[in-house]
Tab-separated table of C-alpha atoms in Angstrom:
chain	number	residue	atom	x	y	z
A	1	MET	CA	29.152	44.882	39.471
A	2	SER	CA	26.633	42.574	41.081
A	3	SER	CA	23.941	45.192	41.185
A	4	SER	CA	24.425	46.052	37.538
A	5	LEU	CA	24.279	42.365	36.657
A	6	ALA	CA	21.068	41.999	38.591
A	7	GLU	CA	19.633	45.053	36.897
A	8	LYS	CA	20.607	43.704	33.514
A	9	LEU	CA	19.066	40.353	34.236
A	10	ILE	CA	15.877	41.904	35.476
A	11	GLU	CA	15.700	44.116	32.451
A	12	GLU	CA	16.159	41.092	30.224
A	13	LEU	CA	13.561	39.154	32.102
A	14	ASN	CA	10.988	41.884	32.324
A	15	CYS	CA	8.271	41.661	29.783
A	16	GLU	CA	7.357	45.166	28.834
A	17	THR	CA	4.193	46.381	27.268
A	18	VAL	CA	5.056	47.375	23.732
A	19	PHE	CA	1.832	49.168	22.956
A	20	THR	CA	-1.744	49.287	24.077
A	21	ILE	CA	-4.818	48.817	21.972
A	22	HIS	CA	-7.695	51.051	22.955
A	23	LEU	CA	-10.988	49.382	22.251
A	24	GLY	CA	-13.630	51.770	23.493
A	25	SER	CA	-13.071	51.935	27.209
A	26	LEU	CA	-11.110	48.687	27.053
A	27	GLU	CA	-7.361	48.903	27.188
A	28	ILE	CA	-5.627	45.869	25.777
A	29	PRO	CA	-1.916	45.786	26.424
A	30	VAL	CA	0.301	44.019	23.914
A	31	MET	CA	3.403	42.691	25.606
A	32	GLU	CA	6.814	41.970	24.228
A	33	SER	CA	6.273	38.209	24.315
A	34	VAL	CA	3.164	38.579	22.183
A	35	VAL	CA	5.012	40.634	19.602
A	36	VAL	CA	7.835	38.083	19.471
A	37	THR	CA	5.202	35.368	19.159
A	38	TRP	CA	3.862	37.223	16.156
A	39	ILE	CA	7.337	37.291	14.686
A	40	VAL	CA	7.709	33.566	15.356
A	41	MET	CA	4.345	32.937	13.771
A	42	ALA	CA	5.187	35.048	10.734
A	43	VAL	CA	8.469	33.209	10.257
A	44	LEU	CA	6.828	29.813	10.631
A	45	VAL	CA	3.960	30.605	8.302
A	46	LEU	CA	6.296	32.053	5.676
A	47	ILE	CA	8.503	28.969	5.873
A	48	ALA	CA	5.420	26.770	5.621
A	49	ILE	CA	4.143	28.647	2.576
A	50	PHE	CA	7.589	28.550	0.982
A	51	LEU	CA	7.979	24.825	1.596
A	52	THR	CA	4.554	23.887	0.312
A	53	ARG	CA	4.647	25.908	-2.915
A	54	ASP	CA	3.674	23.958	-6.045
A	55	LEU	CA	3.622	20.495	-4.588
A	56	LYS	CA	3.791	17.605	-7.011
A	57	THR	CA	3.230	13.901	-6.727
A	58	GLN	CA	6.183	12.933	-8.893
A	59	ASN	CA	9.643	14.309	-9.582
A	60	ILE	CA	9.459	16.324	-6.399
A	61	SER	CA	11.858	19.156	-5.686
A	62	LYS	CA	14.310	19.063	-2.800
A	63	ARG	CA	12.192	21.697	-1.099
A	64	GLN	CA	9.149	19.452	-1.201
A	65	ALA	CA	11.163	16.442	-0.131
A	66	PHE	CA	12.332	18.443	2.900
A	67	ALA	CA	8.795	19.610	3.653
A	68	GLU	CA	7.488	16.067	3.467
A	69	LEU	CA	10.329	14.807	5.614
A	70	VAL	CA	9.609	17.410	8.291
A	71	TYR	CA	5.885	16.682	8.120
A	72	GLU	CA	6.326	12.923	8.283
A	73	LYS	CA	8.850	13.062	11.106
A	74	LEU	CA	6.978	15.531	13.290
A	75	THR	CA	3.520	14.032	12.845
A	76	GLY	CA	5.116	10.605	13.204
A	77	ILE	CA	6.669	11.500	16.553
A	78	VAL	CA	3.574	13.239	17.923
A	79	GLY	CA	1.139	10.717	16.438
A	80	GLY	CA	3.173	7.882	17.898
A	81	MET	CA	2.976	9.412	21.353
A	82	LEU	CA	-0.766	10.071	21.049
A	83	GLY	CA	-1.684	6.586	19.930
A	84	GLU	CA	-4.443	5.536	17.558
A	85	GLU	CA	-7.382	7.091	19.429
A	86	GLY	CA	-5.755	10.460	19.948
A	87	LYS	CA	-4.636	10.890	16.347
A	88	ILE	CA	-6.937	13.836	15.680
A	89	TYR	CA	-4.919	16.004	18.109
A	90	THR	CA	-1.698	15.455	16.163
A	91	GLY	CA	-2.079	18.711	14.234
A	92	TYR	CA	-2.401	20.909	17.288
A	93	LEU	CA	0.402	19.249	19.228
A	94	THR	CA	2.730	19.382	16.232
A	95	THR	CA	1.996	23.094	15.995
A	96	VAL	CA	2.789	23.499	19.681
A	97	LEU	CA	6.001	21.527	19.253
A	98	ILE	CA	7.184	23.731	16.409
A	99	TYR	CA	6.096	26.914	18.158
A	100	ILE	CA	7.789	26.145	21.485
A	101	GLY	CA	10.868	24.860	19.681
A	102	LEU	CA	11.331	28.024	17.689
A	103	SER	CA	10.332	30.250	20.633
A	104	ASN	CA	12.995	28.655	22.804
A	105	ILE	CA	15.816	29.147	20.330
A	106	ILE	CA	14.756	32.521	18.992
A	107	GLY	CA	16.857	34.032	21.787
A	108	LEU	CA	19.835	33.157	19.596
A	109	PHE	CA	18.658	35.756	17.102
A	110	GLY	CA	18.492	38.489	19.718
A	111	PHE	CA	14.796	38.318	20.574
A	112	LYS	CA	13.405	37.678	24.012
A	113	SER	CA	12.026	34.158	24.027
A	114	PRO	CA	8.231	34.261	24.449
A	115	THR	CA	8.554	31.163	26.636
A	116	LYS	CA	10.548	33.248	29.090
A	117	ASP	CA	7.262	34.943	29.893
A	118	LEU	CA	5.274	33.008	32.463
A	119	ASN	CA	2.011	34.073	30.852
A	120	VAL	CA	2.900	32.345	27.594
A	121	THR	CA	3.781	29.056	29.243
A	122	ALA	CA	0.681	29.386	31.413
A	123	ALA	CA	-1.450	29.867	28.331
A	124	LEU	CA	0.176	26.831	26.713
A	125	ALA	CA	-0.447	24.741	29.813
A	126	ILE	CA	-4.059	25.912	30.125
A	127	MET	CA	-4.704	25.005	26.513
A	128	SER	CA	-3.084	21.634	27.070
A	129	ILE	CA	-5.262	20.787	30.072
A	130	VAL	CA	-8.379	22.048	28.290
A	131	LEU	CA	-7.475	19.814	25.363
A	132	VAL	CA	-6.829	16.859	27.658
A	133	GLU	CA	-10.168	17.203	29.451
A	134	PHE	CA	-11.998	17.903	26.200
A	135	ALA	CA	-10.453	14.790	24.662
A	136	GLY	CA	-11.582	12.743	27.651
A	137	ILE	CA	-15.161	14.037	27.450
A	138	TYR	CA	-15.298	13.811	23.663
A	139	GLN	CA	-14.038	10.258	23.597
A	140	ASN	CA	-15.826	8.743	26.573
A	141	GLY	CA	-18.781	11.007	27.304
A	142	VAL	CA	-19.347	13.057	30.466
A	143	ARG	CA	-20.340	10.127	32.664
A	144	LYS	CA	-17.317	8.049	31.958
A	145	TRP	CA	-15.088	11.101	32.103
A	146	LEU	CA	-16.405	11.859	35.602
A	147	HIS	CA	-16.130	8.221	36.559
A	148	LYS	CA	-12.478	8.218	35.622
A	149	PHE	CA	-11.776	10.494	38.584
A	150	THR	CA	-12.661	7.628	40.913
A	151	GLU	CA	-10.373	5.139	39.206
A	152	PRO	CA	-8.607	2.957	40.122
A	153	VAL	CA	-10.109	3.307	43.663
A	154	ALA	CA	-12.526	5.879	45.054
A	155	ILE	CA	-10.055	7.164	47.630
A	156	VAL	CA	-7.798	8.710	45.004
A	157	THR	CA	-10.583	10.983	43.734
A	158	PRO	CA	-9.227	14.137	45.426
A	159	PHE	CA	-5.819	13.515	43.950
A	160	ASN	CA	-7.276	12.970	40.519
A	161	ILE	CA	-9.146	16.250	40.812
A	162	LEU	CA	-5.973	17.895	42.001
A	163	ASP	CA	-4.274	16.512	38.930
A	164	VAL	CA	-6.403	18.762	36.745
A	165	PHE	CA	-4.632	21.721	38.349
A	166	THR	CA	-1.199	20.355	39.090
A	167	ARG	CA	-0.660	19.035	35.606
A	168	PRO	CA	-0.927	22.382	33.814
A	169	LEU	CA	0.940	24.023	36.667
A	170	SER	CA	3.848	21.609	36.300
A	171	LEU	CA	3.784	21.903	32.513
A	172	CYS	CA	3.822	25.685	32.758
A	173	MET	CA	6.482	25.905	35.433
A	174	ARG	CA	8.742	23.268	33.918
A	175	LEU	CA	8.915	25.053	30.601
A	176	PHE	CA	9.222	28.484	32.143
A	177	GLY	CA	11.799	27.366	34.701
A	178	ASN	CA	13.954	25.597	32.157
A	179	VAL	CA	14.011	28.506	29.771
A	180	LEU	CA	14.575	30.997	32.577
A	181	GLY	CA	17.286	28.856	34.177
A	182	ALA	CA	19.067	28.329	30.885
A	183	PHE	CA	18.902	32.029	30.218
A	184	VAL	CA	20.277	33.016	33.620
A	185	ILE	CA	23.117	30.484	33.383
A	186	MET	CA	24.014	31.693	29.921
A	187	GLU	CA	24.018	35.321	31.031
A	188	LEU	CA	26.291	34.479	33.971
A	189	LEU	CA	28.630	32.469	31.754
A	190	LYS	CA	28.817	35.312	29.290
A	191	ILE	CA	29.935	37.638	32.075
A	192	VAL	CA	32.262	35.228	33.858
A	193	CYS	CA	34.213	33.663	31.037
A	194	PRO	CA	33.743	35.106	27.579
A	195	PRO	CA	33.923	34.313	24.701
A	196	VAL	CA	34.545	30.614	23.781
A	197	ILE	CA	33.034	28.686	26.690
A	198	PRO	CA	29.588	30.346	26.517
A	199	ALA	CA	29.409	29.401	22.839
A	200	VAL	CA	29.836	25.737	23.719
A	201	PHE	CA	27.306	25.914	26.540
A	202	SER	CA	24.965	27.861	24.347
A	203	LEU	CA	24.716	24.796	22.122
A	204	TYR	CA	23.363	22.911	25.087
A	205	PHE	CA	21.277	25.532	26.866
A	206	ASP	CA	19.923	27.491	23.957
A	207	LEU	CA	19.578	24.859	21.260
A	208	PHE	CA	19.397	21.424	22.848
A	209	ASP	CA	17.532	22.333	26.000
A	210	GLY	CA	15.137	24.552	24.106
A	211	LEU	CA	14.179	21.800	21.679
A	212	LEU	CA	14.158	19.215	24.449
A	213	GLN	CA	11.727	21.269	26.509
A	214	ALA	CA	9.454	21.644	23.512
A	215	TYR	CA	9.534	17.890	23.122
A	216	VAL	CA	8.936	17.284	26.816
A	217	PHE	CA	5.962	19.629	26.851
A	218	VAL	CA	4.350	17.924	23.875
A	219	PHE	CA	5.287	14.501	25.174
A	220	LEU	CA	3.589	15.068	28.517
A	221	THR	CA	0.512	16.634	26.957
A	222	SER	CA	0.127	13.723	24.555
A	223	LEU	CA	0.646	11.320	27.423
A	224	TYR	CA	-2.213	12.963	29.314
A	225	ILE	CA	-4.389	12.890	26.214
A	226	LYS	CA	-3.616	9.262	25.601
A	227	GLU	CA	-4.533	8.489	29.188
A	228	ALA	CA	-7.765	10.490	28.867
A	229	VAL	CA	-8.993	8.845	25.697
A	230	GLU	CA	-8.318	5.312	26.799
B	1	MET	CA	8.601	38.353	34.571
B	2	ILE	CA	6.329	36.610	37.029
B	3	ASN	CA	3.434	39.002	36.866
B	4	VAL	CA	0.393	37.216	35.569
B	5	SER	CA	-1.432	39.187	32.953
B	6	PHE	CA	-4.812	38.044	31.765
B	7	TRP	CA	-4.423	39.813	28.454
B	8	ASN	CA	-1.113	38.216	27.785
B	9	ILE	CA	-2.552	34.773	28.362
B	10	LEU	CA	-5.498	35.568	26.132
B	11	TRP	CA	-3.197	36.881	23.433
B	12	THR	CA	-1.108	33.736	23.565
B	13	VAL	CA	-4.168	31.516	23.335
B	14	VAL	CA	-5.412	33.469	20.341
B	15	ASN	CA	-1.956	33.384	18.772
B	16	LEU	CA	-1.658	29.663	19.252
B	17	LEU	CA	-5.048	28.967	17.755
B	18	ALA	CA	-4.239	31.253	14.851
B	19	LEU	CA	-0.898	29.532	14.316
B	20	PHE	CA	-2.623	26.171	14.460
B	21	ILE	CA	-5.127	27.234	11.818
B	22	PHE	CA	-2.378	28.752	9.631
B	23	PHE	CA	-0.363	25.577	9.872
B	24	LYS	CA	-3.391	23.514	9.069
B	25	ILE	CA	-4.048	25.582	5.961
B	26	PHE	CA	-0.499	26.145	4.775
B	27	PHE	CA	1.413	23.097	5.971
B	28	PHE	CA	-0.496	20.045	7.176
B	29	LYS	CA	-3.341	20.047	4.666
B	30	PRO	CA	-1.330	20.546	1.463
B	31	ILE	CA	1.290	17.981	2.390
B	32	ALA	CA	-1.226	15.433	3.636
B	33	ASN	CA	-3.201	15.984	0.439
B	34	ILE	CA	-0.198	15.545	-1.805
B	35	ILE	CA	0.867	12.399	0.041
B	36	ALA	CA	-2.646	10.980	-0.226
B	37	LYS	CA	-2.721	11.897	-3.910
B	38	ARG	CA	0.600	10.198	-4.508
B	39	GLN	CA	-0.670	7.123	-2.702
B	40	GLU	CA	-3.718	7.180	-4.918
B	41	GLU	CA	-1.581	7.405	-8.041
B	42	ALA	CA	0.634	4.592	-6.861
B	43	ASP	CA	-2.452	2.505	-6.129
B	44	GLU	CA	-3.751	3.243	-9.598
B	45	ILE	CA	-0.498	2.237	-11.224
B	46	PHE	CA	-0.410	-0.879	-9.130
B	47	LYS	CA	-3.959	-1.726	-10.072
B	48	ALA	CA	-3.240	-1.137	-13.763
B	49	ALA	CA	-0.256	-3.460	-13.548
B	50	GLU	CA	-2.377	-6.065	-11.838
B	51	ASP	CA	-5.042	-5.764	-14.502
B	52	LYS	CA	-2.448	-6.156	-17.222
B	53	GLU	CA	-1.044	-9.204	-15.544
B	54	ALA	CA	-4.503	-10.702	-15.280
B	55	ALA	CA	-5.103	-9.988	-18.978
B	56	ALA	CA	-1.786	-11.576	-19.901
B	57	ASP	CA	-2.650	-14.606	-17.800
B	58	GLU	CA	-6.012	-14.837	-19.497
B	59	LYS	CA	-4.362	-14.671	-22.910
B	60	ALA	CA	-1.824	-17.312	-21.998
B	61	ARG	CA	-4.652	-19.496	-20.793
B	62	GLN	CA	-6.502	-18.968	-24.066
B	63	TYR	CA	-3.420	-19.873	-26.068
B	64	ASP	CA	-2.934	-22.968	-24.007
B	65	GLU	CA	-6.539	-23.877	-24.606
B	66	LYS	CA	-6.172	-23.338	-28.332
B	67	LEU	CA	-3.012	-25.355	-28.376
B	68	ALA	CA	-4.745	-28.182	-26.568
B	69	GLU	CA	-7.614	-27.924	-29.011
B	70	ALA	CA	-5.238	-28.110	-31.968
B	71	GLU	CA	-3.549	-31.081	-30.402
B	72	GLN	CA	-6.889	-32.760	-29.924
B	73	GLU	CA	-7.876	-31.990	-33.496
B	74	LYS	CA	-4.605	-33.366	-34.766
B	75	LYS	CA	-5.206	-36.560	-32.830
B	76	GLU	CA	-8.707	-36.821	-34.177
B	77	ILE	CA	-7.579	-36.261	-37.744
B	78	LEU	CA	-4.824	-38.785	-37.345
B	79	SER	CA	-7.106	-41.393	-35.871
B	80	GLU	CA	-9.671	-40.651	-38.567
B	81	ALA	CA	-7.013	-41.029	-41.229
B	82	ARG	CA	-5.788	-44.200	-39.641
B	83	LYS	CA	-9.301	-45.539	-39.493
B	84	SER	CA	-10.023	-44.703	-43.105
B	85	ALA	CA	-6.640	-46.067	-44.146
B	86	ASP	CA	-7.454	-49.258	-42.284
B	87	ALA	CA	-10.816	-49.448	-43.931
B	88	GLN	CA	-9.298	-48.878	-47.324
B	89	TYR	CA	-6.667	-51.464	-46.664
B	90	GLN	CA	-9.290	-53.918	-45.587
B	91	GLN	CA	-11.347	-53.045	-48.631
B	92	ILE	CA	-8.412	-53.534	-50.941
B	93	ILE	CA	-7.522	-56.812	-49.320
B	94	ASN	CA	-11.073	-57.975	-49.499
B	95	ASP	CA	-11.337	-56.909	-53.114
B	96	ALA	CA	-8.100	-58.680	-53.895
B	97	LYS	CA	-9.282	-61.769	-52.065
B	98	ALA	CA	-12.601	-61.731	-53.894
B	99	ASN	CA	-10.854	-61.181	-57.183
B	100	ALA	CA	-8.426	-63.937	-56.510
B	101	SER	CA	-11.171	-66.391	-55.595
B	102	GLU	CA	-13.165	-65.330	-58.619
B	103	ILE	CA	-10.172	-65.834	-60.846
B	104	LYS	CA	-9.505	-69.151	-59.139
B	105	THR	CA	-13.094	-70.256	-59.610
B	106	ALA	CA	-13.080	-69.140	-63.238
B	107	ALA	CA	-9.807	-70.885	-63.827
B	108	ALA	CA	-11.100	-74.049	-62.192
B	109	THR	CA	-14.305	-73.953	-64.208
B	110	GLU	CA	-12.351	-73.375	-67.364
B	111	ALA	CA	-9.957	-76.139	-66.523
B	112	ASN	CA	-12.837	-78.457	-65.750
B	113	ARG	CA	-14.571	-77.525	-68.935
B	114	GLU	CA	-11.436	-78.031	-70.910
B	115	LYS	CA	-10.781	-81.309	-69.191
B	116	ASN	CA	-14.281	-82.504	-69.961
B	117	GLN	CA	-13.905	-81.290	-73.487
B	118	ILE	CA	-10.591	-83.089	-73.804
B	119	ILE	CA	-12.039	-86.204	-72.243
B	120	ALA	CA	-15.049	-86.029	-74.532
B	121	SER	CA	-12.923	-85.482	-77.568
B	122	ALA	CA	-10.576	-88.209	-76.437
B	123	LYS	CA	-13.541	-90.507	-75.989
B	124	LYS	CA	-14.755	-89.631	-79.428
B	125	GLU	CA	-11.317	-90.188	-80.917
B	126	ILE	CA	-10.761	-93.422	-79.094
B	127	ALA	CA	-14.202	-94.575	-80.146
B	128	ASN	CA	-13.453	-93.621	-83.675
B	129	ILE	CA	-10.113	-95.371	-83.524
B	130	ILE	CA	-11.696	-98.430	-82.049
B	131	VAL	CA	-14.490	-98.312	-84.547
B	132	ASP	CA	-11.973	-97.958	-87.319
B	133	ALA	CA	-9.877	-100.749	-85.943
B	134	THR	CA	-12.806	-102.993	-85.360
B	135	THR	CA	-14.146	-102.233	-88.784
B	136	LYS	CA	-10.873	-103.117	-90.169
B	137	VAL	CA	-10.609	-106.258	-88.097
B	138	VAL	CA	-14.154	-107.424	-88.324
B	139	GLY	CA	-14.817	-106.184	-91.789
B	140	GLY	CA	-17.823	-104.524	-92.928
B	141	GLN	CA	-20.265	-107.499	-92.180
B	142	THR	CA	-21.464	-106.421	-88.804
B	143	GLY	CA	-24.095	-103.740	-88.518
B	144	ALA	CA	-23.836	-100.577	-86.638
B	145	GLU	CA	-25.659	-101.958	-83.481
B	146	VAL	CA	-23.064	-104.732	-83.199
B	147	ASP	CA	-20.397	-102.144	-83.436
B	148	SER	CA	-21.920	-100.134	-80.736
B	149	SER	CA	-22.310	-103.047	-78.355
B	150	LEU	CA	-18.824	-104.141	-78.993
B	151	PHE	CA	-17.618	-100.694	-78.255
B	152	ASP	CA	-19.514	-100.445	-75.008
B	153	GLU	CA	-18.196	-103.797	-73.967
B	154	PHE	CA	-14.735	-102.667	-74.702
B	155	ILE	CA	-15.175	-99.509	-72.790
B	156	ASP	CA	-16.547	-101.342	-69.810
B	157	LYS	CA	-13.710	-103.730	-69.791
B	158	ALA	CA	-11.199	-101.023	-70.264
B	159	GLY	CA	-12.830	-99.075	-67.406
B	160	GLU	CA	-12.454	-101.942	-64.943
């Protein structure tokens, strides 16, 4: 029983290579998480295209009203967190928010969440820290960006430098750990007491926690950006 | 699960950038554009309304001005009329006064003339009567000079 459960969990957690692209002597593996990401992307882009078909300025359709509502709300939330100086990064962070949100809850539709793959969350975190540092350099110039490492006092410089690595690490691990933990708990619940109780918990772990983690990820990234551009 | 794969990370980065660009093209841009366009239209409508209001204000001001002008004109005409009426009145009065004095003078002259005439004729008559009477009394012996002196004497005495 326990060994089969462990096997099942490991099988669920394992990210297999779906196919490999041969580019000359280069072998590029395409993993499951990447394929699911493509599915997520396709769904999102199709929804976006559907929502933004024949937009009008007056007598708008319900579809357009919904699209505008979503746009206003999401960019409002992200833009509010970024502040006035970081506004240009709203587009990217909104994209990340939508992507992580859908990736986290796509498990409900029988796919493996891409965010359950450490490499995906690592990539997200790396992009976040690159964006944060880029924003700092772009806004303040290299000198001031370097000087910021010694603020507020020179003695904290090592910690500030460490921050550049710990921040993406924590972003990556937080997202990965939450999704993984939620998944493991749900699997255990499904085995221990089916069928009603897991459904209730699924609302929390699959839906709420998934969206919350997307929000937290974007929130922290925008916080770092805001700090960098100040 | 926890095996780090460079390719996977690269794929995810590429995917994310691609998704970002797709979203920019298919979601953010069109909606931002349409919202900006709507704002523009609303601004235009607002501006048009403002212009109309300004025009209406201008017209109202012009009417007010015209009304004031008409009022002023009315006052002027009235005062002019009053002035001319006054002048005419004065003229008429003056004319009447002049006429009246003329008539009075004429009447006085006439009366004077008549009086003198009457006096003269009365004198003549009285003289004649006296002459007659004297002639009768005295008889026809005395000459005309005596008569005349007698008459003068009489007149003088009568005048005293």
